[in-house]
Short mmCIF file of C-alpha atoms in Angstrom, two decimals:
data_model
loop_
_atom_site.label_atom_id
_atom_site.label_comp_id
_atom_site.label_asym_id
_atom_site.label_seq_id
_atom_site.Cartn_x
_atom_site.Cartn_y
_atom_site.Cartn_z
CA UNK D 583 -0.12 -0.07 -0.75
CA UNK D 584 1.35 3.41 -1.22
CA UNK D 585 1.59 6.77 1.02
CA UNK D 586 -1.35 8.19 1.42
CA UNK D 587 -0.90 11.67 0.61
CA UNK D 588 -2.31 14.84 2.37
CA UNK D 589 -4.36 17.08 0.73
CA UNK D 590 -5.90 20.51 1.90
CA UNK D 591 -9.84 20.05 2.65
CA UNK D 592 -10.93 23.36 1.51
CA UNK D 593 -13.87 24.99 3.87
CA UNK D 594 -16.47 24.50 0.19
CA UNK D 595 -15.53 20.57 0.64
CA UNK D 596 -15.98 20.26 5.26
CA UNK D 597 -19.56 22.13 4.78
CA UNK D 598 -21.24 19.44 2.01
CA UNK D 599 -19.17 16.71 4.08
CA UNK D 600 -20.89 18.22 7.22
CA UNK D 601 -24.27 18.79 5.44
CA UNK D 602 -24.17 15.45 3.78
CA UNK D 603 -23.95 13.50 7.25
CA UNK D 604 -26.80 15.14 9.33
CA UNK D 605 -29.38 15.44 7.17
CA UNK D 606 -29.19 11.69 6.68
CA UNK D 607 -31.80 9.62 8.11
CA UNK D 608 -29.81 6.42 8.63
CA UNK D 609 -26.21 8.15 9.15
CA UNK D 610 -23.53 6.72 7.65
CA UNK D 611 -19.86 5.31 9.16
CA UNK D 612 -17.48 6.79 8.90
CA UNK D 613 -15.31 4.42 5.62
CA UNK D 614 -18.82 5.44 4.24
CA UNK D 615 -17.94 8.90 4.35
CA UNK D 616 -14.34 8.97 3.54
CA UNK D 617 -15.76 6.63 -0.31
CA UNK D 618 -18.31 8.84 -0.54
CA UNK D 619 -16.12 12.16 0.06
CA UNK D 620 -12.85 10.69 -2.88
CA UNK D 621 -16.52 9.73 -5.23
CA UNK D 622 -17.12 13.80 -4.44
CA UNK D 623 -14.56 15.69 -5.15
CA UNK D 624 -11.70 12.59 -6.30
CA UNK D 625 -9.62 12.91 -3.14
CA UNK D 626 -8.87 10.80 -0.51
CA UNK D 627 -9.30 12.21 3.90
CA UNK D 628 -8.19 10.74 6.78
CA UNK D 629 -10.31 8.44 9.15
CA UNK D 630 -9.53 11.27 12.07
CA UNK D 631 -9.91 14.32 9.67
CA UNK D 632 -13.80 13.49 8.68
CA UNK D 633 -13.81 12.90 13.38
CA UNK D 634 -12.75 16.66 13.20
CA UNK D 635 -14.70 17.66 10.77
CA UNK D 636 -17.72 16.24 11.96
CA UNK D 637 -17.26 18.22 15.45
CA UNK D 638 -18.16 20.94 17.02
CA UNK D 639 -15.18 22.69 15.94
CA UNK D 640 -16.52 23.05 12.35
CA UNK D 641 -20.08 23.59 13.73
CA UNK D 642 -19.77 27.06 12.53
CA UNK D 643 -19.99 25.86 8.89
CA UNK D 644 -23.75 24.95 9.42
CA UNK D 645 -24.59 28.77 9.84
CA UNK D 646 -23.46 29.90 7.28
CA UNK D 647 -23.90 30.26 3.90
CA UNK D 648 -21.30 30.46 0.54
CA UNK D 649 -21.49 34.06 -1.07
CA UNK D 650 -19.38 34.65 -4.46
CA UNK D 651 -18.44 37.92 -3.08
CA UNK D 652 -16.33 36.76 -0.60
CA UNK D 653 -14.03 35.14 -2.15
CA UNK D 654 -12.97 38.61 -3.05
CA UNK D 655 -13.61 40.65 -0.03
CA UNK D 656 -11.14 37.26 2.08
CA UNK D 657 -8.87 35.57 0.06
CA UNK D 658 -8.16 31.98 -0.05
CA UNK D 659 -5.07 31.04 1.98
CA UNK D 660 -2.24 30.63 -0.04
CA UNK D 661 -0.54 27.92 2.32
CA UNK D 662 -4.13 26.32 3.36
CA UNK D 663 -2.01 22.90 5.23
CA UNK D 664 -0.04 25.79 7.57
CA UNK D 665 -2.63 28.17 8.24
CA UNK D 666 -5.14 25.12 9.65
CA UNK D 667 -2.34 23.84 11.63
CA UNK D 668 -1.28 27.25 12.91
CA UNK D 669 -5.28 27.88 13.61
CA UNK D 670 -5.03 24.95 15.91
CA UNK D 671 -2.14 25.81 17.49
CA UNK D 672 -4.34 29.24 18.18
CA UNK D 673 -7.09 27.46 19.43
CA UNK D 674 -4.85 25.26 22.20
CA UNK D 675 -3.26 28.42 23.05
CA UNK D 676 -6.88 29.26 24.58
CA UNK D 677 -7.19 32.97 24.91
CA UNK D 678 -5.75 34.41 21.30
CA UNK D 679 -6.67 37.96 22.20
CA UNK D 680 -3.04 37.20 24.36
CA UNK D 681 -0.96 36.05 21.50
CA UNK D 682 0.82 39.22 20.24
CA UNK D 683 1.69 38.97 15.82
CA UNK D 684 5.53 38.16 16.80
CA UNK D 685 4.19 35.24 18.79
CA UNK D 686 1.90 34.05 15.48
CA UNK D 687 4.69 34.50 13.17
CA UNK D 688 6.96 32.66 15.33
CA UNK D 689 4.37 29.08 15.77
CA UNK D 690 3.68 29.24 11.52
CA UNK D 691 7.85 29.36 11.14
CA UNK D 692 8.08 25.71 13.50
CA UNK D 693 5.42 24.43 11.25
CA UNK D 694 6.47 25.19 8.55
CA UNK D 695 9.19 22.78 8.46
CA UNK D 696 7.42 20.57 10.16
CA UNK D 697 4.65 20.03 7.80
CA UNK D 698 5.87 17.99 5.05
CA UNK D 699 4.49 19.01 2.21
CA UNK D 700 6.26 22.30 2.95
CA UNK D 701 9.64 21.08 3.50
CA UNK D 702 11.22 21.91 0.32
CA UNK D 703 10.08 24.87 0.21
CA UNK D 704 11.61 28.10 1.44
CA UNK D 705 10.14 30.23 4.47
CA UNK D 706 8.45 32.23 3.37
CA UNK D 707 8.57 36.13 4.35
CA UNK D 708 5.10 35.50 7.13
CA UNK D 709 4.66 39.53 6.57
CA UNK D 710 2.32 42.25 8.56
CA UNK D 711 -0.19 42.11 5.46
CA UNK D 712 -0.37 37.96 5.90
CA UNK D 713 -0.60 38.20 9.59
CA UNK D 714 -4.19 40.43 8.59
CA UNK D 715 -4.80 38.37 5.91
CA UNK D 716 -4.46 34.98 8.61
CA UNK D 717 -6.54 37.20 10.69
CA UNK D 718 -9.64 38.16 8.92
CA UNK D 719 -9.91 34.62 7.73
CA UNK D 720 -10.37 33.08 11.08
CA UNK D 721 -11.92 36.07 13.03
CA UNK D 722 -15.09 34.10 12.43
CA UNK D 723 -13.17 30.60 13.65
CA UNK D 724 -12.08 32.32 16.66
CA UNK D 725 -15.42 33.69 18.06
CA UNK D 726 -17.41 30.65 17.96
CA UNK D 727 -14.33 29.25 19.71
CA UNK D 728 -13.34 31.04 22.26
CA UNK D 729 -14.21 29.24 26.12
CA UNK D 730 -17.15 29.90 27.41
CA UNK D 731 -17.55 31.46 31.32
CA UNK D 732 -17.11 28.70 34.00
CA UNK D 733 -20.64 27.98 34.63
CA UNK D 734 -21.94 24.69 35.28
CA UNK D 735 -24.40 23.52 31.70
CA UNK D 736 -26.65 20.54 31.05
CA UNK D 737 -23.84 17.71 32.19
CA UNK D 738 -20.52 18.88 31.97
CA UNK D 739 -18.58 20.33 34.33
CA UNK D 740 -16.47 23.78 33.92
CA UNK D 741 -13.13 23.56 34.33
CA UNK D 742 -10.66 23.51 37.42
CA UNK D 743 -13.76 23.29 40.32
CA UNK D 744 -12.86 23.82 42.81
CA UNK D 745 -12.31 20.33 45.16
CA UNK D 746 -14.09 20.64 47.07
CA UNK D 747 -16.87 19.95 44.07
CA UNK D 748 -15.93 16.83 43.69
CA UNK D 749 -16.27 15.67 46.99
CA UNK D 750 -19.92 17.37 46.69
CA UNK D 751 -20.74 15.07 43.70
CA UNK D 752 -19.53 11.36 44.19
CA UNK D 753 -20.10 11.46 47.33
CA UNK D 754 -23.57 11.69 46.27
CA UNK D 755 -22.98 9.52 44.03
CA UNK D 756 -22.78 5.19 43.76
CA UNK D 757 -19.71 4.29 43.48
CA UNK D 758 -20.69 2.04 40.44
CA UNK D 759 -21.63 4.94 38.63
CA UNK D 760 -18.44 7.24 39.01
CA UNK D 761 -15.80 6.58 35.77
CA UNK D 762 -12.60 7.93 35.69
CA UNK D 763 -10.60 7.77 32.18
CA UNK D 764 -7.07 8.65 31.73
CA UNK D 765 -3.99 8.22 29.18
CA UNK D 766 -0.66 6.96 29.15
CA UNK D 767 2.14 6.11 25.96
CA UNK D 768 3.26 2.03 25.88
CA UNK D 769 6.28 0.98 24.23
CA UNK D 770 5.14 -2.33 23.09
CA UNK D 771 8.54 -3.44 22.11
CA UNK D 772 10.51 -2.14 24.94
CA UNK D 773 12.91 -4.59 26.20
CA UNK D 774 14.23 -5.35 29.57
CA UNK D 775 17.11 -2.88 30.17
CA UNK D 776 17.04 -1.45 26.20
CA UNK D 777 15.69 1.80 26.06
CA UNK D 778 12.99 3.18 23.99
CA UNK D 779 14.24 4.09 20.08
CA UNK D 780 13.57 7.28 18.50
CA UNK D 781 13.24 8.35 14.86
CA UNK D 782 12.71 11.17 13.43
CA UNK D 783 9.60 11.63 10.06
CA UNK D 784 10.15 14.74 8.25
CA UNK D 785 11.17 17.05 11.19
CA UNK D 786 8.67 15.48 13.74
CA UNK D 787 10.83 13.18 16.07
CA UNK D 788 8.73 10.71 17.36
CA UNK D 789 9.14 7.25 19.12
CA UNK D 790 8.88 3.55 17.84
CA UNK D 791 6.50 1.52 18.35
CA UNK D 792 4.91 3.18 20.76
CA UNK D 793 0.78 3.57 21.63
CA UNK D 794 -1.10 5.34 23.42
CA UNK D 795 -4.01 3.37 25.61
CA UNK D 796 -7.32 5.01 26.91
CA UNK D 797 -8.77 3.32 29.38
CA UNK D 798 -11.65 3.97 31.15
CA UNK D 799 -13.43 1.70 34.64
CA UNK D 800 -15.52 2.48 37.59
CA UNK D 801 -14.83 2.95 40.93
CA UNK D 802 -15.99 -0.35 42.07
CA UNK D 803 -13.93 -1.99 40.05
CA UNK D 804 -17.33 -3.91 37.92
CA UNK D 805 -17.78 -1.80 34.84
CA UNK D 806 -14.19 -1.65 32.65
CA UNK D 807 -14.63 0.17 28.93
CA UNK D 808 -13.24 -1.22 25.60
CA UNK D 809 -9.35 -0.28 26.00
CA UNK D 810 -8.92 2.90 22.70
CA UNK D 811 -5.31 2.20 21.88
CA UNK D 812 -3.98 5.45 19.29
CA UNK D 813 -0.59 4.45 17.14
CA UNK D 814 0.33 5.71 14.09
CA UNK D 815 -1.08 3.59 10.66
CA UNK D 816 -4.91 4.13 10.13
CA UNK D 817 -5.01 1.27 8.68
CA UNK D 818 -2.12 -1.68 9.68
CA UNK D 819 -1.34 -4.33 7.36
CA UNK D 820 -1.42 -7.01 9.94
CA UNK D 821 -5.20 -5.47 10.97
CA UNK D 822 -5.93 -6.29 6.97
CA UNK D 823 -3.93 -9.35 7.08
CA UNK D 824 -5.61 -11.25 10.00
CA UNK D 825 -9.11 -9.44 8.57
CA UNK D 826 -9.94 -8.48 12.11
CA UNK D 827 -12.49 -5.83 13.68
CA UNK D 828 -11.41 -4.20 16.35
CA UNK D 829 -14.71 -3.66 17.84
CA UNK D 830 -14.95 -6.77 17.79
CA UNK D 831 -11.93 -8.01 20.50
CA UNK D 832 -13.07 -5.57 22.38
CA UNK D 833 -11.22 -2.55 21.20
CA UNK D 834 -11.63 0.62 19.30
CA UNK D 835 -8.19 1.67 16.57
CA UNK D 836 -7.60 4.85 15.66
CA UNK D 837 -3.97 6.78 14.49
CA UNK D 838 -2.27 10.23 13.83
CA UNK D 839 1.27 11.05 13.16
CA UNK D 840 2.03 11.14 17.31
CA UNK D 841 -0.03 8.19 17.47
CA UNK D 842 -1.62 10.89 20.88
CA UNK D 843 -4.84 11.50 21.90
CA UNK D 844 -5.71 15.19 19.80
CA UNK D 845 -9.22 17.12 20.63
CA UNK D 846 -11.20 14.89 17.64
CA UNK D 847 -10.52 11.65 19.53
CA UNK D 848 -11.22 13.10 22.91
CA UNK D 849 -14.50 14.79 21.91
CA UNK D 850 -15.02 11.56 19.89
CA UNK D 851 -14.51 9.14 22.86
CA UNK D 852 -16.91 12.03 24.84
CA UNK D 853 -20.03 10.84 23.23
CA UNK D 854 -18.79 7.76 22.14
CA UNK D 855 -18.78 7.08 26.45
CA UNK D 856 -22.48 9.37 27.08
CA UNK D 857 -23.92 6.46 24.64
CA UNK D 858 -22.54 3.31 26.84
CA UNK D 859 -24.67 5.28 29.29
CA UNK D 860 -27.44 5.58 27.69
CA UNK D 861 -30.17 5.77 30.78
CA UNK D 862 -28.06 6.05 33.56
CA UNK D 863 -26.27 9.44 35.10
CA UNK D 864 -22.85 9.03 36.09
CA UNK D 865 -20.23 11.09 36.78
CA UNK D 866 -16.53 10.86 34.39
CA UNK D 867 -14.09 12.54 36.22
CA UNK D 868 -10.54 12.92 33.65
CA UNK D 869 -7.27 14.95 33.70
CA UNK D 870 -6.60 18.96 33.29
CA UNK D 871 -4.87 17.94 29.69
CA UNK D 872 -5.18 20.34 27.33
CA UNK D 873 -7.25 17.33 24.47
CA UNK D 874 -9.89 16.57 27.17
CA UNK D 875 -10.19 20.89 28.54
CA UNK D 876 -10.91 21.39 24.16
CA UNK D 877 -13.28 18.51 23.64
CA UNK D 878 -15.09 19.27 27.22
CA UNK D 879 -15.03 23.16 25.83
CA UNK D 880 -16.76 22.27 22.27
CA UNK D 881 -19.13 19.93 23.53
CA UNK D 882 -20.58 22.58 25.77
CA UNK D 883 -20.19 25.17 23.23
CA UNK D 884 -22.00 22.74 20.93
CA UNK D 885 -25.43 22.87 21.84
CA UNK D 886 -25.61 19.07 22.08
CA UNK D 887 -24.32 17.93 25.48
CA UNK D 888 -23.57 15.23 27.36
CA UNK D 889 -26.84 13.89 28.27
CA UNK D 890 -26.51 10.82 30.90
CA UNK D 891 -22.24 12.42 31.89
CA UNK D 892 -21.79 14.67 34.60
CA UNK D 893 -17.89 15.28 33.21
CA UNK D 894 -15.56 16.90 36.14
CA UNK D 895 -12.30 18.31 35.00
CA UNK D 896 -8.98 16.66 38.63
CA UNK D 897 -6.89 19.71 38.77
CA UNK D 898 -3.53 18.70 37.74
CA UNK D 899 -1.49 19.96 40.75
CA UNK D 900 -3.11 18.99 44.12
CA UNK D 901 -1.53 17.56 47.14
CA UNK D 902 -4.92 16.00 47.97
CA UNK D 903 -6.53 14.53 45.33
CA UNK D 904 -5.12 12.49 42.38
CA UNK D 905 -6.40 10.25 39.17
CA UNK D 906 -7.80 7.20 40.03
CA UNK D 907 -5.93 5.15 37.62
CA UNK D 908 -2.17 6.74 38.12
CA UNK D 909 -2.70 4.97 41.46
CA UNK D 910 -2.35 0.91 40.52
CA UNK D 911 -4.19 0.00 37.99
CA UNK D 912 -2.52 1.93 34.75
CA UNK D 913 1.38 0.06 36.75
CA UNK D 914 -0.87 -3.15 37.11
CA UNK D 915 -1.62 -2.84 33.14
CA UNK D 916 1.13 -2.71 32.15
CA UNK D 917 2.94 -4.63 34.49
CA UNK D 918 0.35 -7.82 33.18
CA UNK D 919 1.18 -6.38 29.93
CA UNK D 920 4.92 -6.32 30.04
CA UNK D 921 4.72 -9.95 31.19
CA UNK D 922 3.23 -11.51 28.83
CA UNK D 923 5.14 -10.00 26.00
CA UNK D 924 8.49 -11.01 28.07
CA UNK D 925 6.90 -14.80 27.72
CA UNK D 926 6.83 -14.50 24.64
CA UNK D 927 10.55 -13.18 23.74
CA UNK D 928 12.12 -15.69 25.57
CA UNK D 929 9.82 -18.62 23.99
CA UNK D 930 11.00 -17.10 20.77
CA UNK D 931 14.85 -17.26 21.87
CA UNK D 932 14.05 -20.47 22.66
CA UNK D 933 12.65 -21.22 19.14
CA UNK D 934 16.07 -19.68 17.13
CA UNK D 935 13.39 -16.56 16.54
CA UNK D 936 13.77 -13.16 16.89
CA UNK D 937 10.95 -11.71 18.56
CA UNK D 938 11.16 -8.02 17.47
CA UNK D 939 10.37 -9.74 14.13
CA UNK D 940 8.15 -12.10 14.83
CA UNK D 941 5.95 -9.89 17.22
CA UNK D 942 2.97 -6.89 15.28
CA UNK D 943 0.63 -4.50 17.10
CA UNK D 944 -2.17 -7.38 17.14
CA UNK D 945 -0.23 -9.24 19.27
CA UNK D 946 0.37 -6.34 21.47
CA UNK D 947 -3.39 -5.23 21.55
CA UNK D 948 -4.91 -8.66 22.60
CA UNK D 949 -1.74 -9.31 25.50
CA UNK D 950 -3.86 -5.16 26.68
CA UNK D 951 -7.00 -6.81 25.79
CA UNK D 952 -6.03 -9.54 27.85
CA UNK D 953 -4.74 -7.96 30.86
CA UNK D 954 -7.35 -5.17 30.94
CA UNK D 955 -10.60 -7.47 31.41
CA UNK D 956 -8.83 -10.53 32.68
CA UNK D 957 -6.25 -10.17 34.65
CA UNK D 958 -6.84 -6.74 37.35
CA UNK D 959 -8.36 -8.12 39.84
CA UNK D 960 -11.38 -5.20 41.39
CA UNK D 961 -9.85 -4.45 44.63
CA UNK D 962 -6.84 -3.00 42.50
CA UNK D 963 -9.04 -0.43 40.76
CA UNK D 964 -11.47 0.70 44.04
CA UNK D 965 -8.13 1.10 46.28
CA UNK D 966 -7.09 3.42 43.15
CA UNK D 967 -10.11 5.02 43.87
CA UNK D 968 -9.42 5.18 47.85
CA UNK D 969 -6.02 6.23 47.30
CA UNK D 970 -6.70 9.25 45.38
CA UNK D 971 -8.94 10.97 47.39
CA UNK D 972 -11.52 11.13 44.84
CA UNK D 973 -14.47 9.94 47.27
CA UNK D 974 -12.42 11.72 50.24
CA UNK D 975 -12.03 8.40 51.30
CA UNK D 976 -7.72 9.48 51.27
CA UNK D 977 -5.54 5.79 52.71
CA UNK D 978 -2.80 4.27 52.86
CA UNK D 979 -3.80 0.86 50.95
CA UNK D 980 -2.53 -2.03 52.30
CA UNK D 981 -4.19 -4.29 49.84
CA UNK D 982 -3.12 -2.59 46.61
CA UNK D 983 0.07 -2.78 47.40
CA UNK D 984 -0.20 -6.28 48.28
CA UNK D 985 -2.20 -7.62 44.58
CA UNK D 986 0.29 -5.09 42.67
CA UNK D 987 3.06 -6.92 44.39
CA UNK D 988 1.70 -10.63 43.22
CA UNK D 989 1.29 -9.26 39.86
CA UNK D 990 4.92 -8.04 39.62
CA UNK D 991 7.11 -11.15 40.76
CA UNK D 992 5.87 -13.34 38.47
CA UNK D 993 7.76 -11.03 35.87
CA UNK D 994 10.77 -10.71 38.20
CA UNK D 995 11.54 -13.52 37.31
CA UNK D 996 10.98 -13.35 34.52
CA UNK D 997 13.16 -10.65 33.68
CA UNK D 998 15.91 -12.04 35.56
CA UNK D 999 16.81 -14.44 33.22
CA UNK D 1000 17.68 -11.32 30.66
CA UNK D 1001 19.80 -9.50 33.86
CA UNK D 1002 20.12 -9.56 37.49
CA UNK D 1003 20.20 -6.13 37.31
CA UNK D 1004 17.00 -5.07 35.07
CA UNK D 1005 15.14 -7.27 37.65
CA UNK D 1006 15.77 -4.45 40.47
CA UNK D 1007 14.96 -1.68 37.98
CA UNK D 1008 11.08 -3.12 37.39
CA UNK D 1009 9.99 -0.44 37.77
CA UNK D 1010 11.73 1.51 35.33
CA UNK D 1011 11.36 -0.98 32.39
CA UNK D 1012 7.05 -1.35 33.62
CA UNK D 1013 6.19 2.21 33.79
CA UNK D 1014 9.30 3.99 31.61
CA UNK D 1015 9.14 7.80 32.14
CA UNK D 1016 8.56 8.28 28.86
CA UNK D 1017 5.79 6.97 28.44
CA UNK D 1018 4.11 9.49 30.51
CA UNK D 1019 1.82 11.98 29.30
CA UNK D 1020 3.24 15.22 28.44
CA UNK D 1021 1.44 19.27 27.96
CA UNK D 1022 3.81 20.96 26.29
CA UNK D 1023 3.75 24.11 23.57
CA UNK D 1024 6.16 22.11 21.86
CA UNK D 1025 4.05 18.54 22.12
CA UNK D 1026 0.95 20.81 21.19
CA UNK D 1027 3.20 21.83 17.96
CA UNK D 1028 4.15 18.13 17.32
CA UNK D 1029 0.95 16.66 17.79
CA UNK D 1030 -0.86 19.51 14.86
CA UNK D 1031 2.29 19.20 12.52
CA UNK D 1032 1.81 14.64 12.94
CA UNK D 1033 -1.94 15.09 10.97
CA UNK D 1034 -0.31 16.62 8.23
CA UNK D 1035 1.94 13.29 7.49
CA UNK D 1036 1.91 11.10 4.48
CA UNK D 1037 0.39 7.39 6.46
CA UNK D 1038 1.74 4.40 6.26
CA UNK D 1039 0.67 1.48 6.52
CA UNK D 1040 2.21 -0.63 9.11
CA UNK D 1041 2.71 0.47 12.70
CA UNK D 1042 6.80 0.11 13.12
CA UNK D 1043 9.66 -0.27 10.47
CA UNK D 1044 10.95 -3.91 11.39
CA UNK D 1045 9.51 -6.80 9.33
CA UNK D 1046 6.15 -7.75 10.89
CA UNK D 1047 4.85 -11.33 10.80
CA UNK D 1048 1.96 -13.11 8.44
CA UNK D 1049 -1.58 -13.80 10.28
CA UNK D 1050 -3.81 -16.17 8.73
CA UNK D 1051 -7.35 -15.76 8.26
CA UNK D 1052 -8.87 -18.81 10.30
CA UNK D 1053 -11.37 -20.22 8.48
CA UNK D 1054 -14.74 -22.04 10.09
CA UNK D 1055 -13.45 -25.06 9.94
CA UNK D 1056 -10.17 -24.57 11.75
CA UNK D 1057 -12.11 -23.12 14.55
CA UNK D 1058 -14.52 -26.14 15.11
CA UNK D 1059 -12.12 -28.45 15.31
CA UNK D 1060 -10.75 -26.29 17.83
CA UNK D 1061 -13.39 -26.09 19.83
CA UNK D 1062 -13.59 -30.33 19.32
CA UNK D 1063 -9.99 -30.12 21.18
CA UNK D 1064 -11.47 -27.77 24.10
CA UNK D 1065 -14.36 -29.51 24.79
CA UNK D 1066 -12.58 -33.50 25.62
CA UNK D 1067 -9.63 -31.47 27.01
CA UNK D 1068 -12.32 -29.77 30.07
CA UNK D 1069 -13.40 -33.42 29.17
CA UNK D 1070 -10.74 -34.35 30.69
CA UNK D 1071 -10.21 -32.39 34.01
CA UNK D 1072 -10.17 -33.71 36.77
CA UNK D 1073 -11.92 -30.24 37.85
CA UNK D 1074 -13.36 -29.86 35.08
CA UNK D 1075 -16.36 -26.68 35.07
CA UNK D 1076 -19.84 -27.59 33.46
CA UNK D 1077 -20.41 -24.24 32.48
CA UNK D 1078 -17.30 -24.09 30.54
CA UNK D 1079 -18.98 -26.58 28.10
CA UNK D 1080 -21.72 -25.29 28.15
CA UNK D 1081 -20.27 -22.62 26.84
CA UNK D 1082 -18.08 -24.23 24.18
CA UNK D 1083 -21.02 -26.31 22.79
CA UNK D 1084 -23.08 -22.84 22.54
CA UNK D 1085 -20.34 -21.06 20.58
CA UNK D 1086 -20.02 -24.59 18.27
CA UNK D 1087 -23.59 -24.20 17.60
CA UNK D 1088 -23.05 -20.67 16.69
CA UNK D 1089 -20.18 -21.75 14.66
CA UNK D 1090 -22.21 -24.52 12.67
CA UNK D 1091 -24.80 -21.35 12.08
CA UNK D 1092 -22.18 -19.08 10.34
CA UNK D 1093 -20.20 -22.03 8.33
CA UNK D 1094 -23.67 -23.70 7.09
CA UNK D 1095 -23.93 -26.49 9.81
CA UNK D 1096 -19.99 -28.23 8.95
CA UNK D 1097 -20.26 -32.14 9.32
CA UNK D 1098 -18.53 -32.56 12.46
CA UNK D 1099 -18.45 -36.46 11.75
CA UNK D 1100 -16.23 -35.09 9.43
CA UNK D 1101 -14.23 -33.09 11.56
CA UNK D 1102 -13.52 -35.71 14.22
CA UNK D 1103 -12.01 -38.22 11.53
CA UNK D 1104 -10.36 -35.56 9.88
#
């Protein structure tokens, strides 16, 4: 698959896409919209771009009418990709009234060097005339994107709310209806005693084999929503080779050039979460991270607020309160993942294979899904909420420490096969500081510029193994094998047998009633 060249999407095209989508009685999926856009305008558009254009960020387009004299009054930009990126940077700075002309010019020069389409061209002279034109072209956008006053509007709490407000809300809410969401980076090919590898892609520095995980769970540990995984490739070739659908495997896949959370993805995530909570009234605790704040602000300004969710933004620095997932939940998830990965490394080494080449991002995600859904106990999550202080129950929990120690012990033993030193510094392997999400101005610029990078068909530049599709006949044979295995166990479980038989029935329906007697004889 060749590289997908990013081409500027005009305001006319954005308006047409929004109009087409919102007038549909049966809303299309984003892949259908990508096909429609290609047929309509003869150019490709990425899934993140579709998601962003349909967000409230571009709602102003719904209330404006294209006029022939607008073109004369306000000339189109000479460098549309640059201006789109620069405007997004300006929006993320908050109150653009504080941005001087020189600050905007400097940001434009930095972005110019990072957007691939312009890298072979000399940097323009960003004159005062250009600056005036840029501000005129984006004045309507800026007015629509200004943050609202810090007041409660429907179900979205304003950012930086006092701590007492957190306690007041959570103490009146059942713990099953108190959720938290947080992201973390993950170097999915990191080895013990190793360091994360870095690559430079046309002026944008990023880590190799890195993904961002979005985890969400409730305070009792009884509900864990599917992981959202953000990578580099819009459609990794291993997904296509295995013919897998992420949703069926209990995760969602998104992508951009930095493999990081963006405002558009966060806004999509919030609306997805709210839909998952249909018929309930729940609390959602999130970080004061720029994409979070912008997404909450966009939703509040859209006139289409969340229906089932009250969002509370936790303070970025506080001695008495913290993000629950930071109190052991994410650490436990990573520890479980590293254990699966190290076991795989040792097995591949015994077979004389290079695990760095034979693994792939799909296998890594399946380990993560297993860790998230089955390996982490509800007690770890429940105690993390207590430790965080969001429930007003701040206390040291021996239960959490003991549970984490039990999870880390087998990993430490596995890592000791690499070196004693690596086992002693197990924490650096489980959760290296480079995986932490950083909210800096440089990071914002890189995130914005990365949206204009060429897409690629793979997640890393190492060789990835081919995943073969499993036929219904293969699956039926596997079920037969599992049924026989369970029947032979001294502690065999009838519930497992019944589940396997039910799945066997489903496979028969899918495969046109595959003949079981023939399967048993082959």
